[in-house]
Every structure is written in C-alpha cells, then in structure tokens.
Short mmCIF file of C-alpha atoms and ligand atoms in Angstrom, two decimals:
data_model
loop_
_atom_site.label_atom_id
_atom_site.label_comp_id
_atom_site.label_asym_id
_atom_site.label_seq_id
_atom_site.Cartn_x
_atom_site.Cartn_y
_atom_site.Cartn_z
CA UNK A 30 -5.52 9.61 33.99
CA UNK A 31 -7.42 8.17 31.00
CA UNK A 32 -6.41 4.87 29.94
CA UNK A 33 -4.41 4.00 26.71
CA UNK A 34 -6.81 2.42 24.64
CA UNK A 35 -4.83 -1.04 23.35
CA UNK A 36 -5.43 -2.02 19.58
CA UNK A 37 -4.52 -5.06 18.04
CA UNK A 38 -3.43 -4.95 14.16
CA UNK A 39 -3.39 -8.26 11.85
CA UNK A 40 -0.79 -7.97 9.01
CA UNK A 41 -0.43 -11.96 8.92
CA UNK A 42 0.79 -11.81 5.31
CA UNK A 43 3.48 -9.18 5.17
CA UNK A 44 5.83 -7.04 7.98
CA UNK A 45 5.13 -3.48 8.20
CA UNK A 46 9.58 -3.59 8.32
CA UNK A 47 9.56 -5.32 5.31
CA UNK A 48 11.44 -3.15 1.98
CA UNK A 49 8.83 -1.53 0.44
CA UNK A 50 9.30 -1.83 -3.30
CA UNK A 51 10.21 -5.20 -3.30
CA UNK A 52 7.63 -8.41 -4.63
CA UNK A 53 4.92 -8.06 -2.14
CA UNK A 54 5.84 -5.08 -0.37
CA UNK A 55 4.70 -2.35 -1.04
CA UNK A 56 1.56 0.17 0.01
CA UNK A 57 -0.03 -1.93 2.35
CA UNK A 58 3.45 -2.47 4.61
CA UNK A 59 4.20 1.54 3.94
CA UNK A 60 0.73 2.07 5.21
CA UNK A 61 0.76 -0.09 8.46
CA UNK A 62 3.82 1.21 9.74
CA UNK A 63 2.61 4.96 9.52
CA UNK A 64 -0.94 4.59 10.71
CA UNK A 65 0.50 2.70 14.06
CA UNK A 66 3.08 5.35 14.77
CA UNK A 67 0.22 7.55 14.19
CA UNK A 68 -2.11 6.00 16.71
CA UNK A 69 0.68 5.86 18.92
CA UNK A 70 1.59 9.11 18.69
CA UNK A 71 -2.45 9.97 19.63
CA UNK A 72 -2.51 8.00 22.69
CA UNK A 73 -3.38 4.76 21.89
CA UNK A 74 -1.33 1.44 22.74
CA UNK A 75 -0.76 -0.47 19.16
CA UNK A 76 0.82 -4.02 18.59
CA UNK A 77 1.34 -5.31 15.75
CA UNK A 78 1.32 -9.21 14.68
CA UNK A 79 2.94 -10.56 11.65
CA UNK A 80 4.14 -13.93 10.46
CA UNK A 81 7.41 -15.20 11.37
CA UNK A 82 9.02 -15.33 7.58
CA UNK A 83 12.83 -15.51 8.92
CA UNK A 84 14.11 -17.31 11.81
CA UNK A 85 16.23 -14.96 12.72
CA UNK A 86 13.33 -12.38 13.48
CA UNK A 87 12.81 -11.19 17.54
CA UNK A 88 9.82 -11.98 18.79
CA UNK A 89 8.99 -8.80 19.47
CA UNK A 90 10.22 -5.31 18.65
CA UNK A 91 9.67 -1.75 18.90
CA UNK A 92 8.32 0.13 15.61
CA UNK A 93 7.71 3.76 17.46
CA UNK A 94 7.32 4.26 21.16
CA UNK A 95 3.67 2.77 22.18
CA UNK A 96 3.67 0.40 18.90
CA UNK A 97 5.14 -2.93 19.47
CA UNK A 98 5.44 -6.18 16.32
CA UNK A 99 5.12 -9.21 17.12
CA UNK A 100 6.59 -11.83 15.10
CA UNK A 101 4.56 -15.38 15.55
CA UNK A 102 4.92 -18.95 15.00
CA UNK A 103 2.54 -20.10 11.91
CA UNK A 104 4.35 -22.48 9.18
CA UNK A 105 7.53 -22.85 7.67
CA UNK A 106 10.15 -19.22 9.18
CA UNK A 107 10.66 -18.23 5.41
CA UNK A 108 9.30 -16.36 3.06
CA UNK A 109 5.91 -17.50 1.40
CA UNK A 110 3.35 -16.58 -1.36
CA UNK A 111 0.09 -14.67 0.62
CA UNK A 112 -1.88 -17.49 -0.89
CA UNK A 113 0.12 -20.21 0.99
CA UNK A 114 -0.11 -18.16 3.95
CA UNK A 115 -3.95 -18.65 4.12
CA UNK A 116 -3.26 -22.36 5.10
CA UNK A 117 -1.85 -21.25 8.31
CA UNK A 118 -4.23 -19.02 9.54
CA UNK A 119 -5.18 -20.89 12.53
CA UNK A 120 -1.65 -21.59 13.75
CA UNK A 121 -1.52 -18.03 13.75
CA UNK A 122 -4.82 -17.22 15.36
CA UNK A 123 -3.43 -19.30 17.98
CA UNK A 124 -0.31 -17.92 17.99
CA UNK A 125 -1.74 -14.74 18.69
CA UNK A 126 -3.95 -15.52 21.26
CA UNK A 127 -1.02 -16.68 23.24
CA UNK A 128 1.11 -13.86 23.07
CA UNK A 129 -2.07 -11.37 23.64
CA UNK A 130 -3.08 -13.63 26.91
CA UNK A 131 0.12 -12.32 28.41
CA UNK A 132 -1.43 -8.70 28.21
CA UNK A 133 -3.64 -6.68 28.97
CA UNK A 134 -7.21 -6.77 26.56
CA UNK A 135 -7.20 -4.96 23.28
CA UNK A 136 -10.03 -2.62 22.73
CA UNK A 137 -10.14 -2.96 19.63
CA UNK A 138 -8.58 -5.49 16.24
CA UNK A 139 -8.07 -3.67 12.66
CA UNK A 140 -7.03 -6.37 10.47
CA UNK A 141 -4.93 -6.05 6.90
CA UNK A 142 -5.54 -8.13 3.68
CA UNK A 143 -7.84 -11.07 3.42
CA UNK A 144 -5.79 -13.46 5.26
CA UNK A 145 -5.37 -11.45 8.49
CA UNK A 146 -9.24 -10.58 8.33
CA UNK A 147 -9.63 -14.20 9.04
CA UNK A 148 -7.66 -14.02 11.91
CA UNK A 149 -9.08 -11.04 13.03
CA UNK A 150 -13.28 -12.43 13.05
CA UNK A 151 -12.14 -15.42 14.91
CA UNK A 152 -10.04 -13.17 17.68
CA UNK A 153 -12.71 -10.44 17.61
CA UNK A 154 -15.34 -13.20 18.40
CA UNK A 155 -13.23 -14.40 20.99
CA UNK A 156 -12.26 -11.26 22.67
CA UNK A 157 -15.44 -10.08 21.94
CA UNK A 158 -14.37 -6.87 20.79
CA UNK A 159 -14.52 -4.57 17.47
CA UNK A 160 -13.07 -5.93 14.29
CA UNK A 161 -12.41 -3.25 11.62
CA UNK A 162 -10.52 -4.47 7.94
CA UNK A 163 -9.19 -3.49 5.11
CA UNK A 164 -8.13 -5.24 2.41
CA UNK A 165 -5.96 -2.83 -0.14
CA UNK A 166 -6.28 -4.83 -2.84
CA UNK A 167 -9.43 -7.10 -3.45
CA UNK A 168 -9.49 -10.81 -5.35
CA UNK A 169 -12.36 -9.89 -8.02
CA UNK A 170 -11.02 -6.11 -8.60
CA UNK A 171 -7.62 -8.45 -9.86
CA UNK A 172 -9.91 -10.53 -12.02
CA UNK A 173 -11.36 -7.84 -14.05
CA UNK A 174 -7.93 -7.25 -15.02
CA UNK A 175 -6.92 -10.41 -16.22
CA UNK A 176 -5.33 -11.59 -13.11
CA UNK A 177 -7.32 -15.09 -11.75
CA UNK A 178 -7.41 -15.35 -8.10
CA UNK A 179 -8.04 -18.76 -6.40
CA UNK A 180 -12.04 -19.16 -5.69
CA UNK A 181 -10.86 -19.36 -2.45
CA UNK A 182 -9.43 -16.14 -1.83
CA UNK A 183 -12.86 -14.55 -2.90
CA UNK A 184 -14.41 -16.87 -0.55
CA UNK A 185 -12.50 -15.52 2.43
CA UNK A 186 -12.43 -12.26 1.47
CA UNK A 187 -16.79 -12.78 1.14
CA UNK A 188 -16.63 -14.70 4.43
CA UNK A 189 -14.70 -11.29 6.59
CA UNK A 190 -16.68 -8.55 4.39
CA UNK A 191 -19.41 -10.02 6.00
CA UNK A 192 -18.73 -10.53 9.28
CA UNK A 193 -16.09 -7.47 10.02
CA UNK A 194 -17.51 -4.71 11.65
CA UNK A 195 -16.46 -2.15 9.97
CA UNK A 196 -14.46 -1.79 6.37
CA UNK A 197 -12.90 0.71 5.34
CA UNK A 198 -12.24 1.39 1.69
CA UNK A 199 -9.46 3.92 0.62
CA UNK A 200 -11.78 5.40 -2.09
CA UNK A 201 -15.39 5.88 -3.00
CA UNK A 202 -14.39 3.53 -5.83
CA UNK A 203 -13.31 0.57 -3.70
CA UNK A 204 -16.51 1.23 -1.23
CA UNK A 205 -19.20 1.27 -4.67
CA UNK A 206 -17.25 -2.49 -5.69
CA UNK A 207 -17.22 -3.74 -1.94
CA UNK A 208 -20.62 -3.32 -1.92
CA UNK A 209 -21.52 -3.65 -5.60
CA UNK A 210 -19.47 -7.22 -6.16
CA UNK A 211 -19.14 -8.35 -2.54
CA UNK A 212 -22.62 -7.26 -1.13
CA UNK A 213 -21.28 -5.30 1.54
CA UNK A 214 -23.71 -4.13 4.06
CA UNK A 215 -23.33 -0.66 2.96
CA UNK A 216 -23.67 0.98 6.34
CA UNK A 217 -20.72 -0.32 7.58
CA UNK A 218 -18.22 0.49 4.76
CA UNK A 219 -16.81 3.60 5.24
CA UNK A 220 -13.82 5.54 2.98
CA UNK A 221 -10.69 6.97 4.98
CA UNK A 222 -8.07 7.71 2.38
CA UNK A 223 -4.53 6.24 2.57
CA UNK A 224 -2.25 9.07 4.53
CA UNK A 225 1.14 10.62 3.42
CA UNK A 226 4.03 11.96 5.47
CA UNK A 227 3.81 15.62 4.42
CA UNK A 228 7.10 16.14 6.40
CA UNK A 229 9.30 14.02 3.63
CA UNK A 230 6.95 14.35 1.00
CA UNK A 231 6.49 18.52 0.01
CA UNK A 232 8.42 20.54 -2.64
CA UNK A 233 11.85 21.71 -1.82
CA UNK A 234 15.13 22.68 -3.57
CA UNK A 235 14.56 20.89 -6.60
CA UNK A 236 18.72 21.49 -8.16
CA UNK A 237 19.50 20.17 -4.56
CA UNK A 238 17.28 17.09 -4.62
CA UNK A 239 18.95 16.67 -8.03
CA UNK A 240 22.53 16.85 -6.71
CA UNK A 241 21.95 14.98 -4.24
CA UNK A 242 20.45 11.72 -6.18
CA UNK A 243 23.27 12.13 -8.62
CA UNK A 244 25.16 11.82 -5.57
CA UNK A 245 23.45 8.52 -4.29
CA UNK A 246 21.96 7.22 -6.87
CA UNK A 247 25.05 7.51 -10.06
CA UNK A 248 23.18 4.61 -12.08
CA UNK A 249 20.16 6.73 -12.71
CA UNK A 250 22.54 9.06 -15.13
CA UNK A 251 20.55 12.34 -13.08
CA UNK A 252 22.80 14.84 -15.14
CA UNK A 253 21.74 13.43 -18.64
CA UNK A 254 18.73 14.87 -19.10
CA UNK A 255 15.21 15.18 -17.55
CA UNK A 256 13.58 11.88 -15.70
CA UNK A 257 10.63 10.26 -15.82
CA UNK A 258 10.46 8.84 -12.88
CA UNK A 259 8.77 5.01 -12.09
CA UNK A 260 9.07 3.76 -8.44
CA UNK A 261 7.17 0.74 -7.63
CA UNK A 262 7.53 -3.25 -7.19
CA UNK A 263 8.77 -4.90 -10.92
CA UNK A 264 5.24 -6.72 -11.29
CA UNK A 265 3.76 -6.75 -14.56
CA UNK A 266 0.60 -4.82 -13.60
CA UNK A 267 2.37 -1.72 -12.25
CA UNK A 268 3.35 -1.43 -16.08
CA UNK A 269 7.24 -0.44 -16.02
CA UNK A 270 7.00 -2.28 -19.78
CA UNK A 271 4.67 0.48 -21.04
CA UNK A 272 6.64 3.17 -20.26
CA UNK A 273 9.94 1.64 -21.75
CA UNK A 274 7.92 1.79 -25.04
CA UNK A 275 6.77 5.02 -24.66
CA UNK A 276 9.68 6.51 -24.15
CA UNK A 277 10.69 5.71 -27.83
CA UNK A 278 8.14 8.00 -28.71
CA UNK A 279 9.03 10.72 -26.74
CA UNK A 280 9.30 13.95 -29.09
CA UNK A 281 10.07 17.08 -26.98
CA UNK A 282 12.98 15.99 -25.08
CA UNK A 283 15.52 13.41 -26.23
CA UNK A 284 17.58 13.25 -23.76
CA UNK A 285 15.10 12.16 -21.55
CA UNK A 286 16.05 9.02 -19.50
CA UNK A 287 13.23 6.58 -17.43
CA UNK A 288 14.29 5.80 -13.98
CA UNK A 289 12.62 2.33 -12.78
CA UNK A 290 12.74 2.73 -9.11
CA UNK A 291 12.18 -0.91 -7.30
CA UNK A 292 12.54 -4.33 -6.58
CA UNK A 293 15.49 -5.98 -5.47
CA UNK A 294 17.84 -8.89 -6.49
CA UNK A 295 14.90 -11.17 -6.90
CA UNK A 296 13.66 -8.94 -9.90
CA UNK A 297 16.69 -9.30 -12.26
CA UNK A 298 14.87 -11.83 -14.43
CA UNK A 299 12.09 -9.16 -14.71
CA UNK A 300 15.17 -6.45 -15.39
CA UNK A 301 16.51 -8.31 -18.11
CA UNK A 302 13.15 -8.76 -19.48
CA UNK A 303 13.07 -4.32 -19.40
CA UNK A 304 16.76 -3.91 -20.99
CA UNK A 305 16.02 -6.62 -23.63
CA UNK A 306 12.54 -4.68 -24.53
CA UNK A 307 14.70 -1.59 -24.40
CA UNK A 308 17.25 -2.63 -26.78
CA UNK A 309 14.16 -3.55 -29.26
CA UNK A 310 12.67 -0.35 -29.02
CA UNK A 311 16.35 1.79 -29.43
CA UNK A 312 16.55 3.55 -26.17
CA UNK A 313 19.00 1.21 -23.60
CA UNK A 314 21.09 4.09 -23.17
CA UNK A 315 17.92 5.77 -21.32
CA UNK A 316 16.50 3.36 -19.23
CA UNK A 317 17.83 3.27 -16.34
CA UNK A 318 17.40 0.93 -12.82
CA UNK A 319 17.91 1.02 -9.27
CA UNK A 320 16.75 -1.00 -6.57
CA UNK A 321 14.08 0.08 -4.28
CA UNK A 322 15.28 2.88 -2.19
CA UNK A 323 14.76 3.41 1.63
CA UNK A 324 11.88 6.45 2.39
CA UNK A 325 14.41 8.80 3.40
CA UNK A 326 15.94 8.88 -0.47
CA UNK A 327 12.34 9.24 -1.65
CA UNK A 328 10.86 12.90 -1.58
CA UNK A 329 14.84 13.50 -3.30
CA UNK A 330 13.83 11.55 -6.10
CA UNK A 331 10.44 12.92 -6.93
CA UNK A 332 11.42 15.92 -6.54
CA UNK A 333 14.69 15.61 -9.20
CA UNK A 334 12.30 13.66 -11.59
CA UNK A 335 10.25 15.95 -14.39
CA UNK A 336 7.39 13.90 -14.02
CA UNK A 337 6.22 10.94 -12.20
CA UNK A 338 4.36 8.42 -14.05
CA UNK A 339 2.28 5.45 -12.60
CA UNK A 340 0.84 3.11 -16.02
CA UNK A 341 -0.93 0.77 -13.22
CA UNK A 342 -4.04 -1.59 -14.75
CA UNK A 343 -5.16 -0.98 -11.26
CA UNK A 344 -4.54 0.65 -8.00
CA UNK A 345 -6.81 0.72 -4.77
CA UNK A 346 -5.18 3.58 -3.63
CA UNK A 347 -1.98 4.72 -5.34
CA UNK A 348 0.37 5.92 -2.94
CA UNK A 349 3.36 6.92 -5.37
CA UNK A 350 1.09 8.69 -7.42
CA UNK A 351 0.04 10.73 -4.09
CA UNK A 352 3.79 10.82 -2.84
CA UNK A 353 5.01 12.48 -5.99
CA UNK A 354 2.57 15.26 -6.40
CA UNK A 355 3.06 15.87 -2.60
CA UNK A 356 6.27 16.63 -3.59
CA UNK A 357 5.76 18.86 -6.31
CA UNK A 358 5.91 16.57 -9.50
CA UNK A 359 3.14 16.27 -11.62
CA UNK A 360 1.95 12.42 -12.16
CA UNK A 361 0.84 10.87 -15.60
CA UNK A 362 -1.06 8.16 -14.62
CA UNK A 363 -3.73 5.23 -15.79
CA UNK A 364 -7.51 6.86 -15.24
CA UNK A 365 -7.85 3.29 -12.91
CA UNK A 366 -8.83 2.80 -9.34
CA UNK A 367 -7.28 5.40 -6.67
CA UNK A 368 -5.38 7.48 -9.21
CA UNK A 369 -8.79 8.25 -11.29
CA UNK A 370 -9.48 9.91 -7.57
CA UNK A 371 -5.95 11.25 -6.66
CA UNK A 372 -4.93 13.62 -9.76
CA UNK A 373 -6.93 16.32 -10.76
CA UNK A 374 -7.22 15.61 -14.72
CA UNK A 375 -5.01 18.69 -16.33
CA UNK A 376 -4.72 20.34 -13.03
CA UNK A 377 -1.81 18.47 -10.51
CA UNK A 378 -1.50 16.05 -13.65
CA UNK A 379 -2.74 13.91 -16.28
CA UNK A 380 -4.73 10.72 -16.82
CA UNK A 381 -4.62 8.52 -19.69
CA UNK A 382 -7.76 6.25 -20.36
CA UNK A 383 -6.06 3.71 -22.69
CA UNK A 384 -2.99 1.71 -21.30
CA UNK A 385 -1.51 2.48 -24.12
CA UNK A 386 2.20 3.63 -25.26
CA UNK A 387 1.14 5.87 -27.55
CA UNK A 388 -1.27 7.47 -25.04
CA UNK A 389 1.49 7.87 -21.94
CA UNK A 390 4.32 9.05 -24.43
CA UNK A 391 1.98 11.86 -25.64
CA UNK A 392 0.72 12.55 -21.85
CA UNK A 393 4.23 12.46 -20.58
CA UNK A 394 5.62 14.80 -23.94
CA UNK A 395 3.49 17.52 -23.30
CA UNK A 396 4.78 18.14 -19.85
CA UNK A 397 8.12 17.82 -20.81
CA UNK A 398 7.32 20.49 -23.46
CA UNK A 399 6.18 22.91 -21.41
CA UNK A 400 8.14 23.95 -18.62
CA UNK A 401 6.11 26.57 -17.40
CA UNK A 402 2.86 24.87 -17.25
CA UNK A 403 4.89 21.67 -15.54
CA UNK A 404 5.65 23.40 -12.83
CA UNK A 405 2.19 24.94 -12.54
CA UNK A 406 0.59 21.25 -11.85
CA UNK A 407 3.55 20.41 -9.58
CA UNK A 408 3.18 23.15 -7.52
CA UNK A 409 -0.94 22.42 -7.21
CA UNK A 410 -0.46 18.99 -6.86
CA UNK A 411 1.45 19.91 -3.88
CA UNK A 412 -1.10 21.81 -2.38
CA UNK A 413 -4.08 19.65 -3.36
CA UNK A 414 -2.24 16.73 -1.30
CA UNK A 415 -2.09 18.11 2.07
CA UNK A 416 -5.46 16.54 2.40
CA UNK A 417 -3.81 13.19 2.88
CA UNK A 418 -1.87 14.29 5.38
CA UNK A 419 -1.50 11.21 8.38
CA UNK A 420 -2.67 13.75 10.99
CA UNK A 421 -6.27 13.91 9.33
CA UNK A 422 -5.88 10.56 7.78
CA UNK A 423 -5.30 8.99 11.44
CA UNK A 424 -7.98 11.40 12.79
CA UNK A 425 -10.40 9.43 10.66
CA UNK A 426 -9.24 6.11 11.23
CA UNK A 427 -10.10 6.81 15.29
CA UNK A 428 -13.38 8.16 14.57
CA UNK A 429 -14.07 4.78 12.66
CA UNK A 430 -13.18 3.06 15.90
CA UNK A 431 -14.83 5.62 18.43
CA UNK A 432 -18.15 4.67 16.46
CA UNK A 433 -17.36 0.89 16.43
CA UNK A 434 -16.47 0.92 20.51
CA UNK A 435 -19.74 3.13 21.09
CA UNK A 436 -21.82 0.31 19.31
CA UNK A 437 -19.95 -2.17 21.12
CA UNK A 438 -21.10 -0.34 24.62
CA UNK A 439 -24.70 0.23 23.58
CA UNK A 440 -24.93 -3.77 22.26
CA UNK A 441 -22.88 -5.19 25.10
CA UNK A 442 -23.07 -8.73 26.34
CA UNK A 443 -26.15 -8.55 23.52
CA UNK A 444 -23.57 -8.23 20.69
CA UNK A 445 -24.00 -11.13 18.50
CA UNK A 446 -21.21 -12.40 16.28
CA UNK A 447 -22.58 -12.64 12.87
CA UNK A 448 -20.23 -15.38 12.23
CA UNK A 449 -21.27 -18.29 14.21
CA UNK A 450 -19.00 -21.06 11.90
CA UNK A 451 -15.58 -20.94 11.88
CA UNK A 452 -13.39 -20.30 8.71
CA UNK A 453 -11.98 -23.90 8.90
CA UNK A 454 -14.24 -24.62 5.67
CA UNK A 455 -11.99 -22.04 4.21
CA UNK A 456 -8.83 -22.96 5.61
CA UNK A 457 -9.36 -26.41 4.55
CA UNK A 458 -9.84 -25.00 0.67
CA UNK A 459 -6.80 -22.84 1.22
CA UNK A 460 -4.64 -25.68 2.21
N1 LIG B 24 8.33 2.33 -2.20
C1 LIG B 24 9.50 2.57 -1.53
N2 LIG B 24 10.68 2.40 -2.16
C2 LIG B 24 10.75 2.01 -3.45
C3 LIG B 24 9.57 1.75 -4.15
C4 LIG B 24 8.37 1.93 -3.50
O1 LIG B 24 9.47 2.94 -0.33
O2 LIG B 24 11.86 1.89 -3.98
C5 LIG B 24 7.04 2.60 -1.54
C6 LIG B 24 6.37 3.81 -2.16
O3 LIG B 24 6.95 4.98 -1.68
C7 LIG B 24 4.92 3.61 -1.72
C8 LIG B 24 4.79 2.09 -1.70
O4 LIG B 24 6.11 1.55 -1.73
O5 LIG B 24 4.72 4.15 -0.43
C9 LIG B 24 4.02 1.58 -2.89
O6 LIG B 24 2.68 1.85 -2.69
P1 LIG B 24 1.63 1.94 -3.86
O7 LIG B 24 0.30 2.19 -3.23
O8 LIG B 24 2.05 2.94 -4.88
O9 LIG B 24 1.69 0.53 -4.58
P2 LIG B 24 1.52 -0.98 -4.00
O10 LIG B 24 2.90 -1.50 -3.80
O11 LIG B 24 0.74 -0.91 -2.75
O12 LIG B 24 0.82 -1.71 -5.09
#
C-alpha cells in the first residue's frame, strides 16, 4: 500500500476553528479548514499548527479524519494583533519542530500569511523539504488603498516570496502584483483559485431559505421586504458604511432592508458607528444586524437575500462574493481585486468602478427592479461557480505539490536553500 503523504500547514496567525466573520477571521481561516479536509479526504496526512491564543485550547485536535491542529506555545495564550505575532515567530518555529520530531517527516510545508511563511522557510530548510505559501492578503496591495503596513511586514513578506518554493496566488491579479511589486520569480508563482463547498452553497427553495432565516435569524426583519444582503467582518475596508448610504437612495423598492451579516460583540463600537450613520441618512428602520453566523446558516441566507453586495476597496479573492452567486444570488460588487475576476459584469452580476453610494444604490436598484432579469444572473451565477468547486480546487493545489516533490527528487541532496540567513534580522524589526 502507498504511503500517506504527510503535509505540514503554517497558519501561525489565526485558527482554521476560529468564527469566521469576526476581526481577523475570515477567508483565510474558512479556506484552511476546507483545503485540509480536502487533502485528507484525497489521501494525504495533514496537520495543522496554529498559535496558542487561549489557554484553555488542547494541544491537539481533530479537524476531519487524517487532519490534525496543533495548538503551540509562542507568546502570551491570548489573543494578539498578526503584527505582534511576527515577534514570536521563532518560539513558534521551535515549537513546531518539537511537536513534528515526535512524528513521522512531512513531505511537504504550505504555509499561510506572511508570518507563518517565516516559519515555514526556516522548517523547510531544516527538514529539507518543499515550502509552498500563500499569503491572501499582501502588505503593499493594503497600501495602495490607504492602509500603511509596517516596513517590516513588506520586508518579510519580500524575504518568503523569495525564498518559498512555490506561491500560489488566488488570481491572475494577485500573481501580475507578486511579481510586478514583489519581484517574484515568475516561474514559480502559480494561480489556484480559492474553492467553495458546492454542497451548502447551490440554489434551493428560495421561500424555504426565507422561512427558515425568519425563523433563526428574527432581527434581520426577513418578512419586511427584500434584502440586500452584507456578510463579512465590520472592518472599514469591507465597506458596510457605503451601503448604509446607498440604501437611502434606493428607488425601486422601499421596503428594502440591508442585512449586515458579521462580527461579534467586539464590533458594537463599529455597530453604533452603522445605526448612528443610519439615523443621519433616514433609514434605521432598515438596517438591520446580526452577528456572524455559523456556515451551516449561510447558503439560507444568500439564498433569502435579493442580492448580495460586497463594496470591498480590495479583495484577493472574495469568497462571499463567490458563496452568494453559488447560491443563486446575484452579487453587486467593487470592480477590485478577486471580484473584478469572480462576477461576470451584467451576466451572474454587476460591478461598480467607483466606491461610490451613488454608484452601488443604482447597481443594486436595477436588480431589485427587475425581477425577471434578477433571477436570470442568479441562476448563471450559479452555474458559472461550479468551477470553484473544492474537488478541482484541491485537485490543483496537489498538482502544485506533485511538481514541487518531483523537483525536490530530481535536485536532491543538491537542493540549495536560497535562504542561507535566517529571518532573525526580521524578527528583531518585528519585535
Ligand atoms: N463568514 C462566515 N460567517 C459570517 C461572515 C463571514 O462564515 O457571519 C465567512 C464567509 O462565508 C467567507 C469568509 O467568512 O467564507 C470571508 O471571506 P472573504 O474572502 O469574503 O473575506 P475575508 O474575511 O477573507 O476578507
């Protein structure tokens, strides 16, 4: 019998278990935990390592039979910003080393986000095997919108572009700035998109999805009138602000209400922020909130709102944008990133180039005007997402790391690691 090949995944900054939806989980976590069942589910052996950020967390647990977390040592058990994180990278480098000695080899490390990437080239020199990263969202892509990013968190992310063997973009967009902003040897950048469960997210009973979010969710006023739905974590760039204003401008149908789908009890400042911009603008009675919901509430929700709309400044890849329309609701959505790549302009929905109100309130009322031609886009949206679907997605992902092992064979003891310092330079910025 073949062996299981054994891979070793870095998500240092954030637990795939975390609540996606919530400040600094979101995609990246969602995307983790679904490409190691995946793997897992092909044959392979995946473990996953993740900073300890409660006390209370087991060392090690099961995710999906054949993919294991690992919850290790590095700073204070709590909660921290990603950039704080950084300081601890070695502790954790460490810390995984220890826990993998008790093992048996990986094959093979994929690491998540900056941070872990710097874990990853130091294990993947010491282990001497394939290192493949991705980052989901980049430092500099952040800085063109407005957002500074500590010169040290372009550093590292410069410092494992370079030395990972393989990096793997979501989109031809990300892949053209990896390589156009971080001089990414383009022969090792490759594009895999980001994978959706087509199971939970596909069109269904739409009256029944509604009945049964009126039925869970009673704060979202379902039975009022036609949603526009906004799932996503209460930061200021996924634009939740920009929709509250355009909804006072909505025309066709006014009775329609804006759900804000997300964050937790750390966001109220953020809420109250939303209802006060609400009241200004005349439509409180129609916004309405809910914390982040669990996945199993999701494809419900899409499917009961009218549209789904996504006013990002940015996103790599977009994965509520690609959940929705899965499900059979057409997306209005910022021509940015991942969702510039996603929707099909006109045809499974519509993008707006200016992140404007005006621009998303007109987008938004000419779906809600037409009934017909709503349902037209949902139902191709539907069918234009089964390309994402984790089967292929994961299919993709493993013939990433087929090429990386063969290269590994053919180099052998030859193979030389392109990063012969250490990232303490780094770490010592970081810190
Ligand atoms: N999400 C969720 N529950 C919520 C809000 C969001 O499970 O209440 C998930 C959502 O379904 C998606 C992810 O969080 O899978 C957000 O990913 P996206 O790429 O849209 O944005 P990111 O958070 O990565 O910026």
């Amino acid at each position: 019998m073949l062996r299981r090949r054994r891979l070793a995944v870095m998500s240092t900054h954030t637990s795939p278990l975390a609540r996606a939806g919530t400040t600094k989980a979101g995609g990246m976590n969602v995307y983790v935990a679904d490409l190691s069942r995946h793997l897992a589910e092909m044959g392979w052996d995946v473990d996953i390592y993740t900073r300890r950020d409660r006390i209370d967390a087991p060392d090690m647990e099961e995710l999906a039979p054949g993919a294991r977390l690992f919850h290790v040592d590095a700073g204070p058990p709590m909660r921290l910003p990603p950039m704080e994180i950084a300081a601890h990278v070695s502790e954790f480098t460490s810390g995984v080393q220890q826990i993998a000695a008790l093992n048996e080899p990986y094959d093979l490390i994929h690491s998540h986000y900056w941070v872990a990437g710097l874990s990853g080239i130091e294990l993947s020199r010491q282990w001497q095997v394939p290192h493949a990263v991705m980052f989901h969202t980049l430092g500099a892509v952040k800085e063109v919108f407005q957002q500074p990013e500590p010169p040290f968190r372009i550093a590292g992310e410069r410092r494992v572009i370079a030395c990972a063997d393989a990096v793997i973009g979501a989109t031809s967009h990300e892949r053209a700035f990896l390589i156009g902003q971080y001089q990414a040897d383009a022969s090792r950048v490759q594009v895999v998109p980001c994978g959706i469960d087509l199971e939970a997210f596909h069109p269904a009973g739409v009256e029944e999805s509604r009945r049964r979010v009126a039925a869970a969710l009673p704060d979202l006023g379902v039975e009022d009138g036609p949603g526009i739905l906004f799932v996503g974590r209460l930061e200021q760039a996924k634009g939740a602000d920009l929709l509250v204003k355009a909804l006072a401008q909505i025309k066709s149908q006014p009775s329609a209400s804006l759900w804000i789908v997300g964050g937790d009890e750390r966001d109220d400042g953020e809420r109250d922020r939303l209802r006060a911009l609400a009241v200004e603008c005349g439509v409180e009675y129609r916004v309405k909130f809910v914390n982040a919901v669990g996945r199993r509430q999701l494809p419900d929700l899409y499917r009961a709102a009218a549209v789904c709309a996504v006013p990002s400044a940015y996103e790599s890849f977009g994965l509520v944008a690609v959940e929705a329309m899965a499900s059979g609701t057409p997306v209005v959505a910022t021509r940015v990133g991942g969702l510039a790549s996603t929707i099909t302009h006109g045809k499974t929905g519509l993008l707006v180039a200016n992140r404007e109100p005006e621009g998303f309130a007109s987008a938004i009322d000419k779906l809600l005007a037409d009934d017909a031609r709503r349902r037209r886009m949902g139902d191709a949206a539907a069918a234009e997402m089964t390309v994402f679907s984790w089967r292929s997605v994961a299919r993709s992902i493993l013939g990433v790391y087929e090429d990386l092992l063969i290269e590994r064979d053919i180099a052998g003891s030859e193979r030389e690691s392109c990063c012969p310092d250490p990232v303490e330079s780094l770490l010592v910025a970081a810190s």
